[in-house]
Amino acid sequence: MIKVLNVAEKPSVAKSVATILSRNQLRVRDGRSRYNKIFEFNYSINGQQCHMLVTSVTGHLMEVEFEDRFRKWHSCDPADLYTAPIRKYVPEDKLDIKRTLEEEARRCHWLVLWLDCDREGENIAFEVMTVCKGVNRNLTIRRARFSALIERDIHEAAQNLIAPNQWFSDAVDARQEIDLRIGASFTRFQTMLLRDRFVIDSAQDDRNLVLSYGPCQFPTLGFVVERYWEIQSHEPEEFWTINCTHRSDEGLASFSWMRGHLFDYTSSVILYEMCVEEPTATVTKVQQQEKLKYPPYPLSTIELEKRASRYFRMSSEQTMKVAEDLYQAGFISYPRTETDSFSSRTDLHTIVQEHQEHPVWGSYAQRLLDPGAGLWRNPSSGGHDDKAHPPIHPTKFSSGESRWSQDHHRLYELVVRHFLACVSQPAVGAETVVEIDIAGERFSASGRVILAKNYLDVYRFESWGDSMIPTYVQGQQFIPTTLTLDSGVTRPPPLLSEADLLSCMDKAGIGTDATMHDHIKKLLDRFYVTKDANTRFSPTNLGEALVMGYDDMGYELWKPNLRSLMEYDMKEVSMGNKSKAEVLATCLQQMKACFLDAKVNKVKLLEAMAIFFNRSDRSNGDDSSVLGENVRPCGLCQEANMVLRKNRDGNFMVGCSGFPQCRNAVWLPGPVLEATITNNICNSCTPGPVYLIQFKFRQLEIPPGFNVNHLGCIGGCDETLRQLIEICGTGSRVQARGRPPTTTPSNGPPTSTPSNPQRSNSRQAPCIYCYQTGHASTDCPSRISATRHVQSHGMNQQNAGESSIPCSTCGTSCVLRTANTANNRGRKFYSCSSQACNFFVWEDNLNNGSAPRSAPRPNISNSASNPSRRGGRGRGVQNAGRAADVTFVSATGEPISGRRCFVCGDPSHFANACPSRGS
C-alpha cells in the first residue's frame, strides 16, 4: 500500500479534505505542532490503494529576509539592500510544523499538495516540497486542484492529480524579493531621515515610529492624496441653466435644457429672455423604446469587496475574513479569484436546485428552474479568467447558521443572490423620451415603465424605478407651467470611497485580488489615511507630506505606473514568458536608480514634512543623529560601514555604525554647515568605495581663499579638508569646545591634554584652565600664578620698557610685535614664539587702565582653537567670571584658530605679507 502525505494550507482545510475523502472514517493524532493535527485513513487513487496522512501548514512555511549582517538598520547603506544577499528560511514559530513534515515525509512514497490554487498557494506548495524533499528525495510529488471544499470538487481533485506549477511559484518569489528590497530600503531611508527630525503628532510613540514604504502601499496612498488635492484645488464656478416644467391631467413633466448649463451669465439671460418672450413649447420628438438593465457579471474577489463596501459598508479586510470563514466551512467557493465567467463544465442548474427550499429566495430559484417561466439565462462573461478558480458562488445550502455573525449572513446572502441574478434574464423597461422647442432652445424629458423586473426580483441591492411622464404627441404645443433661470456652482468630486479605491487599484494593476485589502489596511495602520463613517478616505498630514515630498522631487513614486509594470512582469513570469531572474534584474535596477535619486533630493522630503510638523530636537543615545547614509566601509572593525552623523551641537562626523562596539570616527571641520553624501566615488582612497561628501561651510568661520561649497573626501586624500581642520579645528567633543594646549613633558614628545569641561565622563569636571581634576576652576593654582605672573611682568614692562612677557601657558618669552594688516596696522601685541602654543594678547589690553595703578587683569582663554563656534565673528571667548578683556585674536582682529604665517610663524600676518618672504 502506498503511503501518501497530503498537506493543506490551513488546519481547517486539512480537516475538511480528510473528512470528505474518508467519509468521516478516520483516525486523528497529534503532530509536533498541537494546532496541526494528522488525519489517517485509507483511500483509492485511480485504483491504487493508498494510506493517506493529511496534515497542514498555516500559510507560508518560510520567510524571506536579508542575511544577518544586513538586518540591523544601521548596518549598511539602504542602497546596499538592492544587492545584499537574502535567504528563505523557516522561522522559529514554524519549526514544529517543519519537524512534522520531515518525520512524516521520511515514511511516505507520495506527497500530494492541497494548497490553495493560486500563485501564493503554489509558492507555499514549493516551500513544503523543499522541506519534504530535504529528507526524502525519492518522493513522488503531485498537486490537487480544487475550488470548493465540497465532495464533488475534492474527490475529482484526488482522482486528477497534476504536477506543481513552477512558474506560479517563481512569480511569487520575484514579488517577495522585489517587495523586500524596495520596501526595506525606502522604509529605512525615510524613517531614519524624518522620524527624529519632526514631532509627528499622529504617532502615539513617535520614537518607535516606522515610516513604511511599500511598492503597492504607496501608489494606493497616492490615489487618496491625488483625489484630496483635486478637491482642495477645486475653485467653485457659478453656472446658469434654464429649467422647464409642464403639469397636465396625467402628471408633471420636468424638462432639462439640452445645452446643460452655461458659465456666461449674459448669454444665459439673453437666451432665457428669448424663451420668456416666446414661451410656446412645441413637441419635436417622441421616442419610445425598450430598455434592458442587465444583471451583473459572475462574482470576482474585487467585485465582492466593492459590493460589500457599497451595500453593507464592510471594509475589504473584513469582507475577506468573512469570505474565508464561509469558504473553509464549505458554504462558498474559493474567495480569491480574478475569474468572472463560468466555464461550460460548471453545473449551474445543480447549484440553483440546492436553494429551492430557502425561505426567502427559494421561490425565485424554483421559477428559474421552470422552463415555462422563461427566467433562465446563461450568465454573461466579464472577460477575466485566472485559469485557477471559477467565480465566487454558493457551494452549500444554508438558511442561516447559529454561529454566524451579521456579516456572515450578509455576505452569504450577497453571494447567493448575486449568483441567482447572474443566471437570470435582464430587467425590461419601456422608456419614453420627449423633446420640445421653445424659441429655438431645445429641452428634453424622459420617463420609464418597468415591464419585467426579472433578476431585480432577487437582487434587492439594485433598483430601476419607474418615472412616469404625461403622454405627448409630436407637433403638440403647450405653455410651460414654469420656466426659470436657475444658478448653481460646480462641485469637486467626493473623497474616494473604499469601492472607488479598489476600482482604482484594480484598473491600475496595483496588488492582486488576494492582497488589495491588505494594502488598504496598512495605510490605515500606519496612519497615512483615515476612513470616515461613509467609508471615504482622507490623507493624514503624514501621508500627504510623504507624497508631497516625492512629488516635489519630480519622481512619480506615488503613481501606479512603476508598480503596474512590475505586476505585469510578474504575470509574465507566471505564464512562462519571462524568467524570474530577468524580471528581478530589470525591476531592481530601475528602483535602485529611483532610490539613489531620492537620497540626493532628500531635502524635498524635509521641506514637505516641515510644512505639516514642528521640528524636533531629539537625538540618538550617542548624542548624534544618523543621516542614514554610508560613506565607506569601516577599516577598523571591517564589519560595519562608516555613517555620516550630526551631534546635537550641530557638528558633523563620520563614525562606525557598529558603535559602541567599534568607536572608529573621523571628525569633520568645525565650520561645516551642511554635509550631503553624493554618488561620486573617490578614485584613490581604499578600502572603498569611499563616497564624496558635498560640504557647505559657514563663510564667516573659514579663512579667505577657501570656497563655501566643497566636494570632498574623508579618506585622507583631500588637502582642503586637511588644511581646514588644521586651521579651524574639528567639531569633535574636545576640539569643538577649545583645543587643549600642547605641553612638552621633560622626558617625552608633546602631548595634548584632554579638554571637555562641558561633557566629562568623570564625576568631577576638569578645571577649565589646567584641564586637571581634583580642584575647582576658581581655585586653580595655574590661574592664580598665571595672573600674578602676567601682572608683574606687565608692570615690569611698563616701568622698565621691556619688550617681552612670559607666556602664561607654556612659559616661553613672548616678544612684542607690531601688526601690519589694514585693520590693525601699527597696533602692538604679544604672541608666543612656540609653534605649539596659541597665546596672544594685545598690548593695549594689558594697559587698558581698568585695574588699579594701570595693572592689567587678564582674562586668558584656552578655547582659542575654534572660538567662532562660541562667540561669533571678531569676538573673543569670554568667561563670565572674569572682568578683563584679554582675548586670543589674530592680528586682523579675528578669532585665532592656530593660523600664523607659515614662513616665519608670526600670527600677525599671513605668508603673502611676510617681511621675510623672498629675503
Short mmCIF file of N, CA, C and O in Angstrom, two decimals, residues 556-629:
data_model
loop_
_atom_site.label_atom_id
_atom_site.label_comp_id
_atom_site.label_asym_id
_atom_site.label_seq_id
_atom_site.Cartn_x
_atom_site.Cartn_y
_atom_site.Cartn_z
N GLU A 556 7.53 60.11 -9.79
CA GLU A 556 6.16 59.69 -9.52
C GLU A 556 6.16 58.33 -8.83
O GLU A 556 5.51 57.38 -9.26
N LEU A 557 6.92 58.27 -7.70
CA LEU A 557 6.96 57.03 -6.94
C LEU A 557 5.60 56.73 -6.33
O LEU A 557 5.31 55.59 -5.99
N TRP A 558 4.77 57.75 -6.17
CA TRP A 558 3.45 57.55 -5.59
C TRP A 558 2.40 57.29 -6.66
O TRP A 558 1.23 57.10 -6.36
N LYS A 559 2.82 57.27 -7.90
CA LYS A 559 1.92 56.96 -9.01
C LYS A 559 1.94 55.44 -9.27
O LYS A 559 2.90 54.75 -8.92
N PRO A 560 0.91 54.91 -9.91
CA PRO A 560 0.83 53.45 -10.08
C PRO A 560 1.66 52.89 -11.21
O PRO A 560 1.76 51.68 -11.36
N ASN A 561 2.28 53.76 -12.01
CA ASN A 561 2.91 53.28 -13.26
C ASN A 561 3.99 52.22 -13.01
O ASN A 561 4.00 51.16 -13.65
N LEU A 562 4.92 52.51 -12.08
CA LEU A 562 6.02 51.58 -11.84
C LEU A 562 5.51 50.24 -11.35
O LEU A 562 5.94 49.19 -11.82
N ARG A 563 4.59 50.28 -10.39
CA ARG A 563 4.10 49.02 -9.85
C ARG A 563 3.28 48.26 -10.88
O ARG A 563 3.31 47.02 -10.91
N SER A 564 2.55 48.97 -11.72
CA SER A 564 1.78 48.29 -12.76
C SER A 564 2.70 47.49 -13.68
O SER A 564 2.38 46.35 -14.06
N LEU A 565 3.84 48.08 -14.02
CA LEU A 565 4.81 47.36 -14.86
C LEU A 565 5.35 46.14 -14.14
O LEU A 565 5.54 45.08 -14.75
N MET A 566 5.61 46.28 -12.83
CA MET A 566 6.10 45.13 -12.07
C MET A 566 5.06 44.02 -12.04
O MET A 566 5.39 42.84 -12.22
N GLU A 567 3.80 44.37 -11.78
CA GLU A 567 2.74 43.37 -11.74
C GLU A 567 2.59 42.67 -13.09
O GLU A 567 2.38 41.46 -13.16
N TYR A 568 2.74 43.45 -14.15
CA TYR A 568 2.65 42.86 -15.49
C TYR A 568 3.80 41.86 -15.70
O TYR A 568 3.59 40.75 -16.22
N ASP A 569 5.01 42.27 -15.29
CA ASP A 569 6.16 41.38 -15.44
C ASP A 569 6.00 40.10 -14.63
O ASP A 569 6.36 39.01 -15.09
N MET A 570 5.45 40.22 -13.43
CA MET A 570 5.26 39.02 -12.60
C MET A 570 4.20 38.10 -13.20
O MET A 570 4.28 36.88 -13.09
N LYS A 571 3.21 38.70 -13.85
CA LYS A 571 2.22 37.88 -14.55
C LYS A 571 2.87 37.15 -15.72
O LYS A 571 2.55 35.99 -16.00
N GLU A 572 3.80 37.84 -16.38
CA GLU A 572 4.53 37.19 -17.48
C GLU A 572 5.36 36.02 -16.96
O GLU A 572 5.49 35.00 -17.63
N VAL A 573 5.93 36.15 -15.77
CA VAL A 573 6.68 35.04 -15.17
C VAL A 573 5.74 33.87 -14.91
O VAL A 573 6.07 32.71 -15.19
N SER A 574 4.55 34.16 -14.39
CA SER A 574 3.60 33.08 -14.06
C SER A 574 3.12 32.35 -15.32
O SER A 574 2.66 31.22 -15.23
N MET A 575 3.24 33.01 -16.48
CA MET A 575 2.83 32.39 -17.75
C MET A 575 4.01 31.78 -18.49
O MET A 575 3.83 31.20 -19.56
N GLY A 576 5.21 31.93 -17.94
CA GLY A 576 6.40 31.37 -18.57
C GLY A 576 6.99 32.20 -19.67
O GLY A 576 7.88 31.75 -20.38
N ASN A 577 6.51 33.44 -19.83
CA ASN A 577 7.01 34.31 -20.90
C ASN A 577 8.30 35.04 -20.51
O ASN A 577 9.03 35.50 -21.38
N LYS A 578 8.54 35.19 -19.21
CA LYS A 578 9.77 35.81 -18.73
C LYS A 578 10.32 34.99 -17.58
O LYS A 578 9.56 34.32 -16.86
N SER A 579 11.63 35.07 -17.39
CA SER A 579 12.25 34.35 -16.27
C SER A 579 12.24 35.22 -15.02
O SER A 579 12.19 36.45 -15.10
N LYS A 580 12.33 34.56 -13.87
CA LYS A 580 12.37 35.29 -12.61
C LYS A 580 13.60 36.19 -12.55
O LYS A 580 13.51 37.36 -12.13
N ALA A 581 14.75 35.68 -12.97
CA ALA A 581 15.99 36.47 -12.91
C ALA A 581 15.90 37.72 -13.78
O ALA A 581 16.38 38.80 -13.40
N GLU A 582 15.28 37.58 -14.94
CA GLU A 582 15.15 38.72 -15.86
C GLU A 582 14.31 39.82 -15.24
O GLU A 582 14.67 41.01 -15.28
N VAL A 583 13.19 39.45 -14.63
CA VAL A 583 12.30 40.44 -14.02
C VAL A 583 12.95 41.08 -12.80
O VAL A 583 12.86 42.30 -12.60
N LEU A 584 13.65 40.28 -11.99
CA LEU A 584 14.33 40.83 -10.82
C LEU A 584 15.37 41.87 -11.23
O LEU A 584 15.45 42.95 -10.65
N ALA A 585 16.16 41.53 -12.22
CA ALA A 585 17.23 42.45 -12.65
C ALA A 585 16.64 43.77 -13.15
O ALA A 585 17.12 44.85 -12.80
N THR A 586 15.60 43.69 -13.97
CA THR A 586 15.01 44.90 -14.54
C THR A 586 14.37 45.78 -13.47
O THR A 586 14.63 46.99 -13.39
N CYS A 587 13.53 45.18 -12.63
CA CYS A 587 12.79 45.96 -11.62
C CYS A 587 13.73 46.57 -10.59
O CYS A 587 13.59 47.75 -10.24
N LEU A 588 14.68 45.78 -10.10
CA LEU A 588 15.55 46.29 -9.04
C LEU A 588 16.51 47.35 -9.56
O LEU A 588 16.83 48.31 -8.85
N GLN A 589 16.97 47.21 -10.79
CA GLN A 589 17.83 48.24 -11.37
C GLN A 589 17.08 49.56 -11.49
O GLN A 589 17.60 50.63 -11.17
N GLN A 590 15.83 49.48 -11.93
CA GLN A 590 15.01 50.68 -12.10
C GLN A 590 14.73 51.34 -10.75
O GLN A 590 14.86 52.56 -10.60
N MET A 591 14.37 50.55 -9.76
CA MET A 591 14.02 51.11 -8.46
C MET A 591 15.25 51.59 -7.69
O MET A 591 15.16 52.54 -6.91
N LYS A 592 16.39 50.97 -7.90
CA LYS A 592 17.60 51.45 -7.23
C LYS A 592 17.97 52.84 -7.76
O LYS A 592 18.40 53.71 -6.99
N ALA A 593 17.81 53.05 -9.05
CA ALA A 593 18.08 54.38 -9.61
C ALA A 593 17.15 55.41 -9.00
O ALA A 593 17.57 56.52 -8.65
N CYS A 594 15.87 55.05 -8.83
CA CYS A 594 14.93 55.97 -8.18
C CYS A 594 15.34 56.24 -6.74
O CYS A 594 15.25 57.38 -6.26
N PHE A 595 15.79 55.20 -6.06
CA PHE A 595 16.18 55.36 -4.66
C PHE A 595 17.38 56.29 -4.52
O PHE A 595 17.41 57.17 -3.66
N LEU A 596 18.38 56.11 -5.37
CA LEU A 596 19.58 56.95 -5.29
C LEU A 596 19.23 58.41 -5.59
O LEU A 596 19.76 59.33 -4.96
N ASP A 597 18.33 58.62 -6.53
CA ASP A 597 17.90 59.99 -6.82
C ASP A 597 17.14 60.58 -5.63
O ASP A 597 17.28 61.76 -5.32
N ALA A 598 16.32 59.74 -4.98
CA ALA A 598 15.58 60.23 -3.82
C ALA A 598 16.52 60.63 -2.69
O ALA A 598 16.28 61.62 -1.99
N LYS A 599 17.61 59.89 -2.51
CA LYS A 599 18.59 60.25 -1.48
C LYS A 599 19.22 61.60 -1.77
O LYS A 599 19.39 62.43 -0.87
N VAL A 600 19.55 61.83 -3.03
CA VAL A 600 20.18 63.10 -3.40
C VAL A 600 19.21 64.26 -3.17
O VAL A 600 19.61 65.35 -2.76
N ASN A 601 17.93 64.01 -3.40
CA ASN A 601 16.93 65.07 -3.30
C ASN A 601 16.13 64.98 -2.00
O ASN A 601 14.98 65.42 -1.94
N LYS A 602 16.73 64.43 -0.96
CA LYS A 602 16.00 64.22 0.29
C LYS A 602 15.54 65.53 0.93
O LYS A 602 14.61 65.53 1.73
N VAL A 603 16.16 66.64 0.56
CA VAL A 603 15.75 67.92 1.12
C VAL A 603 14.28 68.21 0.79
O VAL A 603 13.58 68.90 1.55
N LYS A 604 13.79 67.67 -0.32
CA LYS A 604 12.39 67.87 -0.68
C LYS A 604 11.46 67.20 0.34
O LYS A 604 10.40 67.74 0.67
N LEU A 605 11.86 66.03 0.81
CA LEU A 605 11.08 65.36 1.85
C LEU A 605 11.08 66.18 3.13
O LEU A 605 10.05 66.33 3.80
N LEU A 606 12.25 66.70 3.49
CA LEU A 606 12.37 67.50 4.71
C LEU A 606 11.51 68.76 4.61
O LEU A 606 10.84 69.15 5.57
N GLU A 607 11.54 69.39 3.45
CA GLU A 607 10.74 70.61 3.27
C GLU A 607 9.25 70.31 3.35
O GLU A 607 8.48 71.08 3.94
N ALA A 608 8.83 69.18 2.76
CA ALA A 608 7.41 68.83 2.81
C ALA A 608 6.97 68.51 4.23
O ALA A 608 5.88 68.92 4.66
N MET A 609 7.80 67.79 4.96
CA MET A 609 7.45 67.47 6.34
C MET A 609 7.38 68.73 7.20
O MET A 609 6.54 68.83 8.11
N ALA A 610 8.26 69.69 6.92
CA ALA A 610 8.30 70.92 7.72
C ALA A 610 7.02 71.74 7.55
O ALA A 610 6.69 72.57 8.41
N ILE A 611 6.29 71.52 6.46
CA ILE A 611 5.03 72.23 6.26
C ILE A 611 3.98 71.77 7.27
O ILE A 611 3.16 72.55 7.75
N PHE A 612 4.03 70.48 7.63
CA PHE A 612 2.98 69.89 8.45
C PHE A 612 3.39 69.65 9.91
O PHE A 612 2.52 69.55 10.78
N PHE A 613 4.69 69.53 10.17
CA PHE A 613 5.12 69.14 11.51
C PHE A 613 6.20 70.08 12.04
O PHE A 613 6.99 70.64 11.26
N ASN A 614 6.24 70.22 13.37
CA ASN A 614 7.27 71.01 14.02
C ASN A 614 8.56 70.23 14.08
O ASN A 614 8.58 69.00 14.15
N ARG A 615 9.65 70.96 14.07
CA ARG A 615 10.97 70.34 14.18
C ARG A 615 11.16 69.76 15.58
O ARG A 615 10.64 70.26 16.56
N SER A 616 11.95 68.69 15.64
CA SER A 616 12.25 68.05 16.92
C SER A 616 13.72 68.26 17.25
O SER A 616 14.57 68.34 16.36
N ASP A 617 14.01 68.36 18.56
CA ASP A 617 15.41 68.50 18.98
C ASP A 617 15.95 67.19 19.52
O ASP A 617 16.97 67.16 20.20
N ARG A 618 15.24 66.08 19.21
CA ARG A 618 15.72 64.79 19.72
C ARG A 618 16.96 64.35 18.98
O ARG A 618 17.21 64.70 17.83
N SER A 619 17.76 63.54 19.65
CA SER A 619 18.91 62.90 19.02
C SER A 619 19.04 61.52 19.59
O SER A 619 18.41 61.17 20.59
N ASN A 620 19.87 60.71 18.99
CA ASN A 620 20.05 59.34 19.45
C ASN A 620 20.82 59.30 20.76
O ASN A 620 21.41 60.28 21.20
N GLY A 621 20.87 58.14 21.35
CA GLY A 621 21.53 58.00 22.64
C GLY A 621 23.00 58.31 22.61
O GLY A 621 23.60 58.64 23.62
N ASP A 622 23.64 58.21 21.46
CA ASP A 622 25.07 58.52 21.40
C ASP A 622 25.29 59.98 21.05
O ASP A 622 26.35 60.35 20.57
N ASP A 623 24.27 60.82 21.33
CA ASP A 623 24.39 62.27 21.17
C ASP A 623 24.54 62.68 19.72
O ASP A 623 25.03 63.74 19.42
N SER A 624 24.13 61.84 18.80
CA SER A 624 24.20 62.21 17.40
C SER A 624 23.07 61.55 16.64
O SER A 624 22.56 60.53 17.06
N SER A 625 22.69 62.14 15.54
CA SER A 625 21.66 61.54 14.71
C SER A 625 22.29 61.04 13.43
O SER A 625 23.10 61.71 12.81
N VAL A 626 21.90 59.81 13.06
CA VAL A 626 22.45 59.21 11.85
C VAL A 626 21.69 59.74 10.66
O VAL A 626 20.47 59.76 10.66
N LEU A 627 22.40 60.23 9.67
CA LEU A 627 21.75 60.79 8.49
C LEU A 627 21.36 59.71 7.50
O LEU A 627 20.88 60.00 6.43
N GLY A 628 21.62 58.43 7.86
CA GLY A 628 21.11 57.33 7.06
C GLY A 628 21.90 57.05 5.80
O GLY A 628 21.39 56.44 4.90
N GLU A 629 23.17 57.49 5.75
CA GLU A 629 23.93 57.29 4.52
C GLU A 629 25.34 56.83 4.86
O GLU A 629 26.00 57.41 5.73
#
